[in-house]
Coordinates of C-alpha atoms in Angstrom, one line a residue:
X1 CA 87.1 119.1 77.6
X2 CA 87.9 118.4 74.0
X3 CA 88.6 114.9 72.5
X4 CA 92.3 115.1 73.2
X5 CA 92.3 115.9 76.9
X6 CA 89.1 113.0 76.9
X7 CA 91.8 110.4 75.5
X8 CA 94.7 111.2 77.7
X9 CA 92.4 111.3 80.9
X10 CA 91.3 107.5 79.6
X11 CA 95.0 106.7 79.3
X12 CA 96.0 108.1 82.7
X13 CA 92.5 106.2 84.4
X14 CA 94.0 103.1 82.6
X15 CA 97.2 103.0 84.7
X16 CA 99.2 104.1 81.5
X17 CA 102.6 105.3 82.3
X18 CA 104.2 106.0 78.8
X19 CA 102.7 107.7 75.4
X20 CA 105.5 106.2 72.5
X21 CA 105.0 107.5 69.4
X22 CA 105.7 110.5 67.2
X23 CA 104.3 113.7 66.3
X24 CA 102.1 115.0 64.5
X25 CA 99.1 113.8 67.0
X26 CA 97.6 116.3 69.5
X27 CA 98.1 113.8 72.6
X28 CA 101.9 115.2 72.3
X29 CA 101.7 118.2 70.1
X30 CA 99.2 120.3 73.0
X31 CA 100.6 118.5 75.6
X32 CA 97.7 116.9 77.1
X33 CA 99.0 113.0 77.8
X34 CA 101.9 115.0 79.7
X35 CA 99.2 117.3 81.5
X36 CA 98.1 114.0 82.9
X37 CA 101.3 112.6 84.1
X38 CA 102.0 110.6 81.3
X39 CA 105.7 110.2 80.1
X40 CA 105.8 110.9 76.3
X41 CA 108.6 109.4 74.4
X42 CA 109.3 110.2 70.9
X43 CA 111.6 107.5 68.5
X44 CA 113.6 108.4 65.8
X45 CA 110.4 106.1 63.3
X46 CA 107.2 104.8 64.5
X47 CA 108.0 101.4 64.5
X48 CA 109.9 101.4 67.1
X49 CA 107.8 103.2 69.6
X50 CA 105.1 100.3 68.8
X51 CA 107.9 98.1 69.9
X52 CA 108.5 100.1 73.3
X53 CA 104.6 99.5 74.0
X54 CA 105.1 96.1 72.8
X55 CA 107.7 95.4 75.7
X56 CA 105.6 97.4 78.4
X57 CA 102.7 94.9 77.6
X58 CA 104.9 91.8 77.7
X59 CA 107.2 92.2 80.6
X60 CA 104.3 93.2 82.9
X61 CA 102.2 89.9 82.2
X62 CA 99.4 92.5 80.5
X63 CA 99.0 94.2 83.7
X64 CA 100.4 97.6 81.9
X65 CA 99.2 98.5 78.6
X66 CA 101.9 100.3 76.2
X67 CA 100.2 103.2 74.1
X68 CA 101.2 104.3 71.1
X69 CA 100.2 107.4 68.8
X70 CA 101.5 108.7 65.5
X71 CA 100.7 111.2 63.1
X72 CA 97.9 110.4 60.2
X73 CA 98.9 109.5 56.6
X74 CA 102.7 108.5 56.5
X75 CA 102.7 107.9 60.4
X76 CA 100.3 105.5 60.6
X77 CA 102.0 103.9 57.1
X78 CA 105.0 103.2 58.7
X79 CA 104.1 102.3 61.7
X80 CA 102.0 99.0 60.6
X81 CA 105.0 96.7 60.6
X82 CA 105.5 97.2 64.1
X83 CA 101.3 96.8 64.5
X84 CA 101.6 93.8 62.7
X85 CA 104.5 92.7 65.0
X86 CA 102.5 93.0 68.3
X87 CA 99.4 90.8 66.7
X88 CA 102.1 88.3 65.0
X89 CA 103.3 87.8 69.0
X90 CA 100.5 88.3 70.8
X91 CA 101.3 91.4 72.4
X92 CA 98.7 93.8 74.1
X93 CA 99.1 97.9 72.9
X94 CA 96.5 100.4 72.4
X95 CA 97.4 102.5 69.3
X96 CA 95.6 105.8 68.6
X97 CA 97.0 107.2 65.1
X98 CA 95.5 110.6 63.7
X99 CA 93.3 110.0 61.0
X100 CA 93.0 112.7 57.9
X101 CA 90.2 115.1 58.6
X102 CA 86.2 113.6 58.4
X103 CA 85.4 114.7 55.5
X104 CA 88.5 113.1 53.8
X105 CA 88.7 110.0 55.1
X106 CA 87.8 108.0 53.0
X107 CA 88.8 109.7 49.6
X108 CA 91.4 107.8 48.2
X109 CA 95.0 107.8 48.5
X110 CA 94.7 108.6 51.5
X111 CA 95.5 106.0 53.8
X112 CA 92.8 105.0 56.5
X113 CA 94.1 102.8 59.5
X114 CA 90.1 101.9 60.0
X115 CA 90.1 99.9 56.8
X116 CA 93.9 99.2 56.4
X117 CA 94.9 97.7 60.5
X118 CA 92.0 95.1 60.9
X119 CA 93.9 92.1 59.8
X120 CA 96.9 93.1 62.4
X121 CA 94.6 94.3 65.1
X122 CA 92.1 92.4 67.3
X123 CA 90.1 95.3 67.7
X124 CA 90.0 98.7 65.6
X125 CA 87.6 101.3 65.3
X126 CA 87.3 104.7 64.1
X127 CA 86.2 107.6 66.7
X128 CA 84.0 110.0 65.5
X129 CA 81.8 111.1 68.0
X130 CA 83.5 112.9 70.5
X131 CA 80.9 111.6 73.3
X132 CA 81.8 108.2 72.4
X133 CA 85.4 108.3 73.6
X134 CA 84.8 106.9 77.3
X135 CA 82.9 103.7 75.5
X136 CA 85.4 103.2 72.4
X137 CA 88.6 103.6 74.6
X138 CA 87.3 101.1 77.2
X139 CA 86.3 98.5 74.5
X140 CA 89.6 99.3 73.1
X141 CA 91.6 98.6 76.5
X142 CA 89.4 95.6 77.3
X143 CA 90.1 94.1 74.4
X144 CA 93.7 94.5 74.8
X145 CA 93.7 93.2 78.5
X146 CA 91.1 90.2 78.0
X147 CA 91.5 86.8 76.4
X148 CA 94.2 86.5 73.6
X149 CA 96.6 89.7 74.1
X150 CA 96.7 91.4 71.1
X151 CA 96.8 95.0 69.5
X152 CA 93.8 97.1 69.3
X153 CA 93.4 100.5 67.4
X154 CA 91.5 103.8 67.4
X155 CA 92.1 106.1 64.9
X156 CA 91.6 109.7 65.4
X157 CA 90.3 112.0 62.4
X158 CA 92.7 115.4 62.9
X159 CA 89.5 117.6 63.5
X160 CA 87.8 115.3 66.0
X161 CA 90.8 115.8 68.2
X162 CA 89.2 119.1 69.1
X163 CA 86.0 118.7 68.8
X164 CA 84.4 119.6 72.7
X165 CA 82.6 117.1 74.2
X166 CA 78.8 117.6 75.7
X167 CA 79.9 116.7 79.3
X168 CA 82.0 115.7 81.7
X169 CA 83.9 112.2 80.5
X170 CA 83.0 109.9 83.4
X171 CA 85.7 107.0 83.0
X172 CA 86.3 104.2 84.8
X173 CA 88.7 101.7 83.7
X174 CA 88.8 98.3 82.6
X175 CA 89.1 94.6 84.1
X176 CA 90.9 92.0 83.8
X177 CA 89.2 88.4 83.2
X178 CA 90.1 84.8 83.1
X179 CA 88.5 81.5 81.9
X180 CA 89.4 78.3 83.6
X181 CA 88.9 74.8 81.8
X182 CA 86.7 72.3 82.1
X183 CA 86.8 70.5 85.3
X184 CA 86.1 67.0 83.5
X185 CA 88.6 67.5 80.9
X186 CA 91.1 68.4 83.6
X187 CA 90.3 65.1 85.0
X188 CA 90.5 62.8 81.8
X189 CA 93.9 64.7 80.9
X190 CA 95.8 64.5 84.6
X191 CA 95.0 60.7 83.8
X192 CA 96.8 60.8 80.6
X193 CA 99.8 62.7 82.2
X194 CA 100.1 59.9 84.9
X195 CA 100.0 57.2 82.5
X196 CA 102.4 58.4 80.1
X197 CA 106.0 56.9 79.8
X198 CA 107.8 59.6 79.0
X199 CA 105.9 63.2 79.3
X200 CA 107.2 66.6 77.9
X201 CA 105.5 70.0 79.1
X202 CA 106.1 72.0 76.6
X203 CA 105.2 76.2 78.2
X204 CA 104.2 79.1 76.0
X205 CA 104.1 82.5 76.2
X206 CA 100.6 82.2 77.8
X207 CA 102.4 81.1 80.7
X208 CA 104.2 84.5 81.4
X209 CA 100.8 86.2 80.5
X210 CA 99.1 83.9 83.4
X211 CA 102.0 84.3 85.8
X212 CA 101.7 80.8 86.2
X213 CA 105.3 80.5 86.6
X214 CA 104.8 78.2 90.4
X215 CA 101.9 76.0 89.2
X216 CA 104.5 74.9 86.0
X217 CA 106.9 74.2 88.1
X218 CA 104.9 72.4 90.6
X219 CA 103.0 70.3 88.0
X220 CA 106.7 69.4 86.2
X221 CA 107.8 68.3 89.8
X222 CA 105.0 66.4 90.5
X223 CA 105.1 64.5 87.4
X224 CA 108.7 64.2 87.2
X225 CA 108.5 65.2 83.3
X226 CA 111.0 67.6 81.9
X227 CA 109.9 70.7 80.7
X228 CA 110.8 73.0 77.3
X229 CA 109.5 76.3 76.3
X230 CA 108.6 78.2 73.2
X231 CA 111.1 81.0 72.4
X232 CA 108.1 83.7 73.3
X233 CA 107.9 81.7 76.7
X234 CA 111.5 81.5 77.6
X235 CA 112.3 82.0 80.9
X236 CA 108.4 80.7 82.1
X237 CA 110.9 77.4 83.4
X238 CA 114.1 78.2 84.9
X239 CA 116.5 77.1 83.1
X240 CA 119.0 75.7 85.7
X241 CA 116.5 73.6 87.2
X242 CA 117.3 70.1 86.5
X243 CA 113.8 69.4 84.6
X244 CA 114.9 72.0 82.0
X245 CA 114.9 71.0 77.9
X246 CA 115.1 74.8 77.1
X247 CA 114.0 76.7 74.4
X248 CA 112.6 75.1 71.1
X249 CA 113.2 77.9 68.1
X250 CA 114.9 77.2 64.8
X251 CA 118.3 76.3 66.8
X252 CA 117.8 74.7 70.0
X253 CA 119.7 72.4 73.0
X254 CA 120.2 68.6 71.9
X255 CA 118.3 67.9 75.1
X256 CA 115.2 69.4 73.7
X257 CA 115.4 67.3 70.6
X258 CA 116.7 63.8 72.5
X259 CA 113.6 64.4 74.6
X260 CA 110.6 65.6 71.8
X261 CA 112.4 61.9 69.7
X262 CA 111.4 60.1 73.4
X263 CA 108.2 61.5 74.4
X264 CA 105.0 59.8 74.0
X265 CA 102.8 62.4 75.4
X266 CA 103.7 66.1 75.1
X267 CA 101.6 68.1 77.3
X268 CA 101.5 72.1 75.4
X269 CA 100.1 74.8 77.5
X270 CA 100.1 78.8 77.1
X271 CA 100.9 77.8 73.1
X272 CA 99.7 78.0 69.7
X273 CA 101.7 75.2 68.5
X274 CA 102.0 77.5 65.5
X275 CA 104.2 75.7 62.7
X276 CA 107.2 78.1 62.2
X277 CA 110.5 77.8 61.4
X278 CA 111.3 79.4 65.3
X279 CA 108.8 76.7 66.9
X280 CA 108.8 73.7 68.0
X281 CA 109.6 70.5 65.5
X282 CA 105.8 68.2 66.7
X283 CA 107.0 65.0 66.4
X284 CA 104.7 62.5 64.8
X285 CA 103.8 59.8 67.0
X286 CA 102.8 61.2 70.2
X287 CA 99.8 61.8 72.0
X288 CA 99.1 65.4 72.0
X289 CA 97.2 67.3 74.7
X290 CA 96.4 71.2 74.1
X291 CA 95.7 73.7 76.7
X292 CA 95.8 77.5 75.4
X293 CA 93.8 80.4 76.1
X294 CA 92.1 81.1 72.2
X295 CA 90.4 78.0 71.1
X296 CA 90.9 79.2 67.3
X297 CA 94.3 77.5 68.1
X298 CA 93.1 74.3 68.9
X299 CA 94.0 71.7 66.1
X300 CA 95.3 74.6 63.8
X301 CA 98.3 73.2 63.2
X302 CA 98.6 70.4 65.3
X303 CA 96.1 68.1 66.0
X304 CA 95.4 67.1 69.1
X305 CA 93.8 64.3 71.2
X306 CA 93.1 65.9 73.9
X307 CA 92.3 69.4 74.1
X308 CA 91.4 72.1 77.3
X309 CA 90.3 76.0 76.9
X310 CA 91.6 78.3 79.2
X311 CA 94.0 80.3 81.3
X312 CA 96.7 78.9 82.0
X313 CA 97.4 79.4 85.4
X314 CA 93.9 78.4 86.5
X315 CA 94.6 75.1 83.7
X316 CA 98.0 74.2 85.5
X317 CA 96.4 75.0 89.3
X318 CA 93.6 71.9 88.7
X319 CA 95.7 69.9 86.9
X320 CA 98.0 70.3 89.8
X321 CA 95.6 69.4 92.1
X322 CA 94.0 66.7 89.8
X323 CA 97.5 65.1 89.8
X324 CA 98.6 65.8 93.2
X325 CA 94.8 63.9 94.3
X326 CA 96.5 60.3 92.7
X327 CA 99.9 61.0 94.0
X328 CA 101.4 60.5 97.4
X329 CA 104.9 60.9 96.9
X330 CA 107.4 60.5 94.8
X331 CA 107.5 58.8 91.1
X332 CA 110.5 57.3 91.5
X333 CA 111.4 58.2 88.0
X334 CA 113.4 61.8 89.1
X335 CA 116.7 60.9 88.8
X336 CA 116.6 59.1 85.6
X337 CA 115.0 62.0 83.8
X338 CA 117.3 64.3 85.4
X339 CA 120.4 61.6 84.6
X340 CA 119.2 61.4 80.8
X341 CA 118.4 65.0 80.3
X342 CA 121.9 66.1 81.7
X343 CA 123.9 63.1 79.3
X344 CA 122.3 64.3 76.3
X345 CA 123.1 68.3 77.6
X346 CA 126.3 67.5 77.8
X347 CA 127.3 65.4 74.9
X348 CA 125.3 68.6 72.8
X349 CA 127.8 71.0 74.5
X350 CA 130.9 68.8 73.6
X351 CA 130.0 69.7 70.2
X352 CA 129.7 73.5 70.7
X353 CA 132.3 74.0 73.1
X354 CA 135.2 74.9 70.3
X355 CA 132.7 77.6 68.8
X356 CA 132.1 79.1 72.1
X357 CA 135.3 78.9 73.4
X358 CA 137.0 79.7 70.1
X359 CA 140.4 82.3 70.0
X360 CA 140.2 82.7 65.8
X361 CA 139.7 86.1 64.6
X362 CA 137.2 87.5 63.2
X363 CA 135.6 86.5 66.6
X364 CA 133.4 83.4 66.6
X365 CA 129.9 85.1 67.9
X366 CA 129.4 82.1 69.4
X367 CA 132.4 83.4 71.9
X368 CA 130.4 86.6 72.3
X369 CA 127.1 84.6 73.4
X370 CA 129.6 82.2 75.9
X371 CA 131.4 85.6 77.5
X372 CA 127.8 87.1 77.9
X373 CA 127.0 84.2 80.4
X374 CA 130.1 84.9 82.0
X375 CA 130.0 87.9 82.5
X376 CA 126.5 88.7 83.4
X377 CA 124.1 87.2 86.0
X378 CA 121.3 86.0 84.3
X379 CA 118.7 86.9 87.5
X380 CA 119.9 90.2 86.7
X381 CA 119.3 90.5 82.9
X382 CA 116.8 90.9 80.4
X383 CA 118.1 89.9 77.4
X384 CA 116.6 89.9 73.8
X385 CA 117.9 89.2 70.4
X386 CA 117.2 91.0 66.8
X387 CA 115.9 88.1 63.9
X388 CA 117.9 85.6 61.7
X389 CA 121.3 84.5 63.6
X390 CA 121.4 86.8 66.4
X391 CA 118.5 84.9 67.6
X392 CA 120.1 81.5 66.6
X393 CA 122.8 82.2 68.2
X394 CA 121.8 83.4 71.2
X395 CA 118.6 80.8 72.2
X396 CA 120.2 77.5 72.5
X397 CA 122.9 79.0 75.2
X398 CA 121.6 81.5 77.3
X399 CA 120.1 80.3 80.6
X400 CA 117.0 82.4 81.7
X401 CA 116.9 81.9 85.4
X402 CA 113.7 84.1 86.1
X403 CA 110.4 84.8 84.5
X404 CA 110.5 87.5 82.1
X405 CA 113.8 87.8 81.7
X406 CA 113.9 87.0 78.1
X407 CA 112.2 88.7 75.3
X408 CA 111.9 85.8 72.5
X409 CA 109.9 85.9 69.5
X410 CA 109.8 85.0 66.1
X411 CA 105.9 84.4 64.6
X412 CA 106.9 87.1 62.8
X413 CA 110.8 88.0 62.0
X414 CA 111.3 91.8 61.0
X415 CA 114.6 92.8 61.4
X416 CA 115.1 95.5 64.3
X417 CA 112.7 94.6 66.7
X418 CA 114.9 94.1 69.7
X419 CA 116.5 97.9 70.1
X420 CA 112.9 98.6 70.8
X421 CA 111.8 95.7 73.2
X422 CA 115.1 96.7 75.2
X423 CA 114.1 100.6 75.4
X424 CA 110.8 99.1 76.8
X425 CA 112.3 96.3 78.8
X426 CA 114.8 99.4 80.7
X427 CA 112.0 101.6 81.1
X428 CA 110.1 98.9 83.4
X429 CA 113.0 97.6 85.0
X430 CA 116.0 100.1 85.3
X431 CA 117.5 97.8 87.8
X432 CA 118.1 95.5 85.6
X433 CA 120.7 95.0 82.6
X434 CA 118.8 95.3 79.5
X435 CA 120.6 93.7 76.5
X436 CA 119.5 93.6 72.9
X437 CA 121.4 91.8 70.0
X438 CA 121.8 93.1 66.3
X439 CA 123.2 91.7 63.2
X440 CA 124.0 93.7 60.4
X441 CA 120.3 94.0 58.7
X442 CA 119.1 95.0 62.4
X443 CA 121.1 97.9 63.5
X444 CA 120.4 99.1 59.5
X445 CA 116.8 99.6 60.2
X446 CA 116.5 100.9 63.8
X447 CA 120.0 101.7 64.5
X448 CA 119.8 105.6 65.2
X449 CA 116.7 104.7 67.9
X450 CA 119.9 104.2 69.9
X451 CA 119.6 108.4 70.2
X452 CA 116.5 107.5 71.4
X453 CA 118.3 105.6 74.5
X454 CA 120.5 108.9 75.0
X455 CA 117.9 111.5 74.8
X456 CA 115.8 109.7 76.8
X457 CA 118.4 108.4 79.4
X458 CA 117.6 104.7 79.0
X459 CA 121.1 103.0 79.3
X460 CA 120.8 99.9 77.3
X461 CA 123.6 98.1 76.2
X462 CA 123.6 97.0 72.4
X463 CA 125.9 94.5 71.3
X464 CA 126.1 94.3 67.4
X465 CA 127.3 91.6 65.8
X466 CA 129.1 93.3 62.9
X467 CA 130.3 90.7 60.1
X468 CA 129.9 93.3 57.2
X469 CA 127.1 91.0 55.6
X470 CA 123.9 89.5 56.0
X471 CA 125.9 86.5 56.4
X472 CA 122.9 83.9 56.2
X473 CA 122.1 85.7 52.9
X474 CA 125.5 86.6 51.1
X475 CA 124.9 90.1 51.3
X476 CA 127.6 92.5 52.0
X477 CA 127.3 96.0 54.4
X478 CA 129.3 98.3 55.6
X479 CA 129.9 101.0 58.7
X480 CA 131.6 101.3 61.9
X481 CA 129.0 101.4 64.6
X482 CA 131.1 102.3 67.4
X483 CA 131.6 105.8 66.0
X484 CA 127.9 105.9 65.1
X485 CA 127.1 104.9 69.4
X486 CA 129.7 107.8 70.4
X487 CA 127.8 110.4 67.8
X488 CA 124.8 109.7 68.9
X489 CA 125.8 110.6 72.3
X490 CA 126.5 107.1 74.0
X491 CA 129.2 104.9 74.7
X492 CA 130.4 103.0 71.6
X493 CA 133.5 100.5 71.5
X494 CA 134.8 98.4 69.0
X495 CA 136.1 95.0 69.3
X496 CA 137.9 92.5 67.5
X497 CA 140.3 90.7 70.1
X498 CA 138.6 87.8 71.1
X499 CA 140.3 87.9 74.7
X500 CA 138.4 91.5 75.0
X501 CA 135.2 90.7 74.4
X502 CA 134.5 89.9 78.7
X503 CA 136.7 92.8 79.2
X504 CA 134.5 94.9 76.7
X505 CA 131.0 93.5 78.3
X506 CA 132.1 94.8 81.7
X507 CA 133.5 98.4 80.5
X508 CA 129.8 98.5 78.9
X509 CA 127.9 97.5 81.8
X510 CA 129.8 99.4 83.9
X511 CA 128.5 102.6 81.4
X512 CA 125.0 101.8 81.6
X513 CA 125.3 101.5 85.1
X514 CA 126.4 105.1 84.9
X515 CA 123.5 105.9 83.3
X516 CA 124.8 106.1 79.4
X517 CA 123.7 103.8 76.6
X518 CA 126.4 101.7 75.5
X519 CA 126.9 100.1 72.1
X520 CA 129.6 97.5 71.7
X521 CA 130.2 96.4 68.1
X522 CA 132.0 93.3 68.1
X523 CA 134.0 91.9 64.4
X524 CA 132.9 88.7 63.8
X525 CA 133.3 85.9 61.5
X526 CA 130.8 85.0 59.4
X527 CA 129.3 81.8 61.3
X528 CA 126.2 80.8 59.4
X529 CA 126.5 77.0 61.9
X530 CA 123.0 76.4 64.3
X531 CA 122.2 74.1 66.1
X532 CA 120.0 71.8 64.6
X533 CA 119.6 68.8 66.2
X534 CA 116.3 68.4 65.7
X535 CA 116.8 67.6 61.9
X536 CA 119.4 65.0 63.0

């Protein structure tokens, strides 16, 4: 057995369904990922097949690993945006680019993903000794699955690929661990909870990763406090549920803000409470309590008063209990919160209604977000968005009903990200409608991926926003997308009615359902409007 067949045995022992990537790299140039029964899928560029592992890893709470591999030199050059993407988000991928031969690699220019992926990475390592790959592909994995989910990378010189191994590669595969908190800080901080006023939980994307969906909602229910999410843990609340804020991002519900300009104890766990332009506004004033998983968050940005380390499903499940132990029944408070949050919902979506209601031509794309939630059930939908107004659009307004259901993001905001996340998103759930929105910069840099959707039969739909600028940025474009959908061998239809734009989602869905990739590119105005009322 050389070192290739020793990596792709690793990756089948690991429960890894897909290899994304793109050749040259022996895992799919010999054939021996498929010889283990793993599905290879080559993109049209590199990044996005880092962004289909990206979505493997998220949607399945960690519990699947997306791998990735690529050619050495320019492969592993273009593919460290998407790299960089994964760590920005916290998502868990193991990459394993080709590295130039031994004896080159580290004569310069030659690019050496060893030296050049550590600061996006939170492992990497370079395998050299062909009976080191069981112990450098499980500390790769572990890494991956364990504590903070990040990316970690192995880079391959070309000629160790085939270098024969001493013995027979005995593998077996990694675990999964969690760290609870400290029982006496659980203790001191349910006290603080009970005692507060007016308490927002605000939920992070450690949340999805704990599957702590129940023990959020059971703590929010218990207190009676209202609860709001990041936009990388949207969807970790249901957002019909009375208690709901929504999302906090760079536009957000006027709920959200009424509620963060009330509080006087906001409770964050599963979050960095990383100060972004697509996080949440901390208000000044409050007492802070942080629970995450990587202490390196604590007090990064925000400092707190009160502070726990650990999962947080195992955080929410004592503090549930903690709170539950001084409570015998109801607050009393219920029906005020709910009263108040509902007020301030509404008089927010008396402002937006024209917009999303609008008839003018070009169509308002704040018509395209309303006929979406029309049309579409959200239990049945996973639904993601590409960067700048695509996202801003699409966060306030769309109700995530279930966990997982919505891709956010936005540490880090390169355009194109969400063609991939949907490919991923579809391959995990092909029961489900799997949406991703572009604007004009997006659908420039990973539009033909959408050949990627046909070749592969993964029928996404693709809704482009087409305004023929970067509207945001005054920049014109060009192109009719439609015809670009139908030559790369989907379905492609354009709109500019704004009566058709249901009509349009259903003849899509109904496509996809079929089993072809649809791309709907919709004319629109040039709305540069969020909602902002947070800086009110």
């Amino acid at each position: 057995m050389d070192v290739n067949q020793a990596i792709a045995r690793t990756l089948k022992e690991e429960g890894v369904e897909y290899l994304f990537g793109f050749p040259s790299n022996p895992l799919f140039d010999t054939g021996a990922a498929e010889a283990e029964g793993i599905r290879t899928i080559i993109t049209r560029q590199e990044r996005t097949a880092v962004h289909m592992a990206d979505a493997v890893g998220r949607l399945s709470s960690g519990e699947r690993v997306g791998a990735f591999a690529c050619q050495h030199g320019p492969g592993t050059e273009n593919s460290f945006g998407g790299v960089a993407q994964a760590y920005g988000e916290s998502a868990p991928i193991v990459a394993i680019p080709a590295g130039y031969d031994e004896a080159k690699t580290d004569v310069d220019p030659k690019f050496s993903s060893l030296v050049n992926y550590q600061h996006v990475s939170k492992s990497c390592e370079q395998l050299t000794k062909p009976d080191a790959v069981g112990e450098t592909m499980r500390r790769a994995f572990s890494a991956a699955r364990n504590g903070r989910p990040r990316p970690a990378v192995v880079e391959v010189p070309k000629d160790v690929f085939y270098t024969d191994l001493s013995e027979d590669l005995e593998y077996r595969p990694t675990d999964s661990n969690r760290s609870g908190p400290d029982p006496d800080g659980v203790d001191e901080i349910a006290d603080v909870l009970l005692e507060a006023k007016n308490p927002v939980i605000f939920a992070g994307q450690g949340v999805h990763y704990a599957e702590a969906w129940d023990e959020l909602r059971e703590l929010a229910e218990t207190l009676e406090a209202p609860v709001a999410t990041s936009l990388n843990g949207k969807s970790a609340f249901p957002e019909d549920h009375p208690l709901s804020l929504g999302a906090a991002s760079k536009s957000e519900p006027g709920q959200l803000a009424h509620f963060m300009r009330e509080t006087d104890v906001l409770f964050g766990v599963g979050c960095s409470f990383t100060e972004t332009a697509y996080g949440v506004t901390v208000p000044d004033g409050p007492t802070i309590v942080h629970s995450t998983l990587d202490s390196t968050d604590i007090d990064k940005d925000v400092e707190s008063d009160y502070s726990l380390v650990g999962d947080a499903k195992l955080t929410l499940d004592a503090l549930v209990d903690s709170v539950d132990a001084q409570v015998d029944d109801s607050r009393g408070r219920f029906d005020d919160v709910v009263s108040e949050i509902e007020d301030a919902r509404e008089a927010w979506l008396d402002e937006w209604r024209p917009k999303l209601t609008s008839e003018e031509t070009p169509i308002n794309p704040y018509r395209v977000i309303h006929e979406l939630t029309e049309v579409l059930d959200a239990e049945d939908t996973i639904i993601t968005h590409d960067a700048g107004n695509p996202r801003d659009f699409l966060a306030p307004f769309w109700e995530s009903t279930e966990p997982l259901s919505y891709i956010g993001w936005g540490k880090t905001t390169q355009l194109g990200y969400g063609l991939g996340l949907a490919l991923g998103a579809k391959l995990l759930h092909p029961d489900k409608h799997c949406i991703n929105i572009m604007g004009d910069g997006a659908i420039g840099m990973t539009g033909l991926d959408f050949e990627t959707a046909a070749r592969e039969d993964i029928p996404i739909l693709t809704i482009h926003l087409n305004n023929y600028e970067m509207a945001s940025y005054d920049t014109p474009f060009s192109g009719d997308f439609a015809d670009v959908g139908e030559a790369l061998g989907g379905y492609g239809e354009r709109v500019e009615d704004p009566d058709e734009v249901g009509p349009a989602i259903e003849r899509a869905i109904e496509q996809t359902e079929s089993g072809t990739p649809a791309l709907l590119e919709i004319i629109t105005s040039k709305e540069t409007e969020l909602s902002r009322p947070d800086l009110e």
